[in-house]
CSV table of C-alpha atoms and ligand atoms in Angstrom, one decimal:
chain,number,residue,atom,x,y,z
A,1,UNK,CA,0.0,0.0,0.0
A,2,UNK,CA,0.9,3.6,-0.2
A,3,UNK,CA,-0.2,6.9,1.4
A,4,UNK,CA,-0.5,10.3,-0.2
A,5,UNK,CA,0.3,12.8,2.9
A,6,UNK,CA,-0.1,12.8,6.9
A,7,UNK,CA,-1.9,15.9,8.7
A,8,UNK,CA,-0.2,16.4,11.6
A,9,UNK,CA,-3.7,18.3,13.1
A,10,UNK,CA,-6.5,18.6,11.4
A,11,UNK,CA,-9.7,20.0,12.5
A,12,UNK,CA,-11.8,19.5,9.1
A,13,UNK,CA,-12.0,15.3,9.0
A,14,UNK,CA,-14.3,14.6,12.1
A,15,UNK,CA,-14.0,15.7,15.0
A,16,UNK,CA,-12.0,17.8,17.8
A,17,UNK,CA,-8.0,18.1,16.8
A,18,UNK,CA,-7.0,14.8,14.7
A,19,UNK,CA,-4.3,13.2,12.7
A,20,UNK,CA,-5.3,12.7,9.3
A,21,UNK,CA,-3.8,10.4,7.0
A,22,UNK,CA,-4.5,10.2,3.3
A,23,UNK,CA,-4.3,6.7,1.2
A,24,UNK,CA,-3.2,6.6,-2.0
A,25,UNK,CA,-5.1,4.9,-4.7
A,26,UNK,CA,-9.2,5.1,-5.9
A,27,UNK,CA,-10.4,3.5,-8.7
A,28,UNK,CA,-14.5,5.3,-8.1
A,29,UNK,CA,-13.2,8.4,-9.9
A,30,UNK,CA,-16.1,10.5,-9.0
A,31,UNK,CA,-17.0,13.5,-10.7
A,32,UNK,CA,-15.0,16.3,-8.7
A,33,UNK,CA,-13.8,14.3,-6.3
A,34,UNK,CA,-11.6,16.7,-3.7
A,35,UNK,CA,-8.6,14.5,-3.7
A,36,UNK,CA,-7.9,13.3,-7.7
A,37,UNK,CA,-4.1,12.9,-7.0
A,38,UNK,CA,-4.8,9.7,-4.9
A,39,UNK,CA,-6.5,8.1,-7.7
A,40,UNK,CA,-3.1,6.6,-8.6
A,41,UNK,CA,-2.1,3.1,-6.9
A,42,UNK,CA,1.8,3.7,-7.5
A,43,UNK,CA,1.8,7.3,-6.8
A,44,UNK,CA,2.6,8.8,-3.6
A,45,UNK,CA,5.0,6.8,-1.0
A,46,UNK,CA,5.5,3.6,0.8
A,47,UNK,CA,3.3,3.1,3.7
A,48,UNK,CA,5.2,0.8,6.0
A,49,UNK,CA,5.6,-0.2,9.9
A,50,UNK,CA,8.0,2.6,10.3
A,51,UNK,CA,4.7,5.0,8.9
A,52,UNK,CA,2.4,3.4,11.5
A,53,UNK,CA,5.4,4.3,14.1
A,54,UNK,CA,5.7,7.3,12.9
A,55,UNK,CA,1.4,7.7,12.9
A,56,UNK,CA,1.3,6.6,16.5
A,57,UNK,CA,3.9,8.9,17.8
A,58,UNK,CA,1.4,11.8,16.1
A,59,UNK,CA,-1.4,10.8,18.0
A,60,UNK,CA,0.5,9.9,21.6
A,61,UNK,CA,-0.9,13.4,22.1
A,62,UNK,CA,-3.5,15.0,25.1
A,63,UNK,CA,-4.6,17.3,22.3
A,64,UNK,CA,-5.1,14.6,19.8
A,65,UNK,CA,-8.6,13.0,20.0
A,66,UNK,CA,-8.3,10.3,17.1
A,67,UNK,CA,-7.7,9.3,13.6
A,68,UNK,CA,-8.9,10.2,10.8
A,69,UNK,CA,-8.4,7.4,7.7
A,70,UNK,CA,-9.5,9.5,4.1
A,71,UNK,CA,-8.5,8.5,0.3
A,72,UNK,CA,-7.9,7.6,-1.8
A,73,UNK,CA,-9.8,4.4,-1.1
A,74,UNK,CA,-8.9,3.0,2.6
A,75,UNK,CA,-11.5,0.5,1.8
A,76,UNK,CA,-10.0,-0.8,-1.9
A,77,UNK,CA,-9.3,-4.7,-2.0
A,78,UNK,CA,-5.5,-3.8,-2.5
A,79,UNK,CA,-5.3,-1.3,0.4
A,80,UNK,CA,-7.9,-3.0,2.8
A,81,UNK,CA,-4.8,-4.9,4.8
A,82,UNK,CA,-3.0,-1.9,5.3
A,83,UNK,CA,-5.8,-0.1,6.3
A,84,UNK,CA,-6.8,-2.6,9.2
A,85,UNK,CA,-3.0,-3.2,10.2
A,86,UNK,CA,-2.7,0.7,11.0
A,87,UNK,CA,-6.5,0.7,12.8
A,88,UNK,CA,-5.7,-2.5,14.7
A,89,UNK,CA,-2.4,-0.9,16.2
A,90,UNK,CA,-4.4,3.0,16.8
A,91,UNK,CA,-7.1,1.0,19.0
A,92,UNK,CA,-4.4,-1.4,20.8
A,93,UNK,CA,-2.4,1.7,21.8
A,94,UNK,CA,-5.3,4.1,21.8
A,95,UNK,CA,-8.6,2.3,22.8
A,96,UNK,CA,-10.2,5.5,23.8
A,97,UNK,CA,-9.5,7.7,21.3
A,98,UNK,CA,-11.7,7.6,17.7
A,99,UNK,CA,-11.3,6.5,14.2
A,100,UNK,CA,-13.1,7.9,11.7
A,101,UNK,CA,-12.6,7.2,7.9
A,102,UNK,CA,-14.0,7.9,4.2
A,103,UNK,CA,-15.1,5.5,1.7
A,104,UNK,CA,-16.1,5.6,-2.1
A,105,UNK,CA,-17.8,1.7,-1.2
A,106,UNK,CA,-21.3,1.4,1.0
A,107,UNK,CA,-20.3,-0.5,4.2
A,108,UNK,CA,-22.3,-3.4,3.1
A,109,UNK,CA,-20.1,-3.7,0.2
A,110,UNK,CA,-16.5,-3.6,1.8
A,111,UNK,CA,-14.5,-6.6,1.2
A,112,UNK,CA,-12.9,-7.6,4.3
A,113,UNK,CA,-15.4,-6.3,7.1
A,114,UNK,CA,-12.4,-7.1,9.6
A,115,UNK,CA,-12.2,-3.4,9.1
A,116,UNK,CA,-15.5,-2.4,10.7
A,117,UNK,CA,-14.5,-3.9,14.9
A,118,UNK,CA,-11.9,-1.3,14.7
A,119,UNK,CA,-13.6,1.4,13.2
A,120,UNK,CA,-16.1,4.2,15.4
A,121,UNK,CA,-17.5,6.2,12.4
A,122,UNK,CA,-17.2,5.2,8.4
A,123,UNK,CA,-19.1,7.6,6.3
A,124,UNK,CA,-19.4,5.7,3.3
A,125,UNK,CA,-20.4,6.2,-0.4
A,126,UNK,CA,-19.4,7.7,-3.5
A,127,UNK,CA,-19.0,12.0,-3.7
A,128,UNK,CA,-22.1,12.7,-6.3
A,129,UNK,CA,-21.3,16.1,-7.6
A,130,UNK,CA,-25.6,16.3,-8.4
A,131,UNK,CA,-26.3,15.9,-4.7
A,132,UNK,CA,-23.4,17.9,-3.5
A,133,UNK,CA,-24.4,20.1,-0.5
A,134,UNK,CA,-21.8,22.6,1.3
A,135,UNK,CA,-24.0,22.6,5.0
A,136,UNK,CA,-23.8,19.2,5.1
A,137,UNK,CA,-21.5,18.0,7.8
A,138,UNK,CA,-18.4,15.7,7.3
A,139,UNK,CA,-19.7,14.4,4.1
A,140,UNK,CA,-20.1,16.5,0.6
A,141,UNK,CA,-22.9,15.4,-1.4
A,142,UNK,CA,-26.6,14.2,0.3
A,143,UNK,CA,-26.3,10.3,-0.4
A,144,UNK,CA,-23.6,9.3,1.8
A,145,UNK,CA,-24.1,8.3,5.4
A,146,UNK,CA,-22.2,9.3,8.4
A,147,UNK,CA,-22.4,5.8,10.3
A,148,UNK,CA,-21.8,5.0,14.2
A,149,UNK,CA,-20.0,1.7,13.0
A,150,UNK,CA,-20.1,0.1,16.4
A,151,UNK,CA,-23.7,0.8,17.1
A,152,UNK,CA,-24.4,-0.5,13.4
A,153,UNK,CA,-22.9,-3.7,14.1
A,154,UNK,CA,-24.5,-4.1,17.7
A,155,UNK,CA,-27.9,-3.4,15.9
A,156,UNK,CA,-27.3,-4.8,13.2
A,157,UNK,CA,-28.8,-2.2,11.1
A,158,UNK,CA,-27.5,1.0,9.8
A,159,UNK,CA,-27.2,3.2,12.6
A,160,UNK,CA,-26.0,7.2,11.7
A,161,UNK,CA,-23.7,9.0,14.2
A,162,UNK,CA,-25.3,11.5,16.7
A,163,UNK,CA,-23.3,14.2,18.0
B,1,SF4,S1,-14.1,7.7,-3.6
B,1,SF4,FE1,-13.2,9.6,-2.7
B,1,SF4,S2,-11.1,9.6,-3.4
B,1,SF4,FE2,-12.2,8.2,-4.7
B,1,SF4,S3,-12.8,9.4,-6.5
B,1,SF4,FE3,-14.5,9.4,-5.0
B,1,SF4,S4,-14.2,11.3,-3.8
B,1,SF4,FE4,-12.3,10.8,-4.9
């Protein structure tokens, strides 16, 4: 897998102060999507266990309330097993602070749902330019969901994250 950048805070992608980290590779190639330079697969760098070190150390932070996983696709078959090896070790070294990530796929379509146990909110479906809506919150267009991914899987229903 490769990665595109790391935000060392960023107060845009969910929540309270976060470290962002952007995956490289998407195959949706939505109309307008806000992020076309991930589209490639070999673009960008190496993501690697020194990059998950090196993630960690960002978030081993008071002021730093979680993760934030964007695309690129996190949730692509050839990035999937990165994308769980870096949640895995956030919520082993961080099991009370948040993971939130982006996704072109709707959750009942992800590949490896391993993903999901370590995962608090997923807002998940393609960016429709047609349904695009500025006040909407943490998503940009109307059709995708902002899911409580732990309450979803308790329910087993689609549950959508309250503030
Ligand atoms: S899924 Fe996300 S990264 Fe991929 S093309 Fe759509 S908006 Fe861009």
């Amino acid at each position: 897998m490769r990665y595109s950048k790391i935000r060392k805070m960023d107060i845009a992608d969910g929540p309270g102060v976060r470290v962002s980290v952007f995956l490289q590779g998407c195959t949706f190639h939505c109309k307008e999507c806000f992020n076309p330079e991930t589209w490639d697969f070999k673009g960008g760098k190496e993501f690697n266990d020194e990059v998950i070190e090196e993630i960690l150390e960002l978030c081993d932070k008071e002021y730093i309330v979680g993760l934030s996983i964007l695309g690129g696709e996190p949730m692509h078959p050839k990035n999937i097993e990165g994308t769980i090896k870096l949640a895995k070790s956030f919520k082993e070294k961080f099991p009370n602070k948040t993971i939130w990530s982006w996704t072109g796929f709707l959750i009942e379509n992800i590949v490896n749902k391993e993903i999901l146990n370590y995962l608090d909110v997923l807002v998940d479906g393609q960016f429709q330019r047609e349904l695009r809506d500025p006040r909407l919150k943490w998503r940009g267009s109307s059709n995708q969901r902002v899911i409580d991914v732990q309450k979803t899987l308790k329910k087993e229903k689609i549950v959508l994250y309250e503030e």
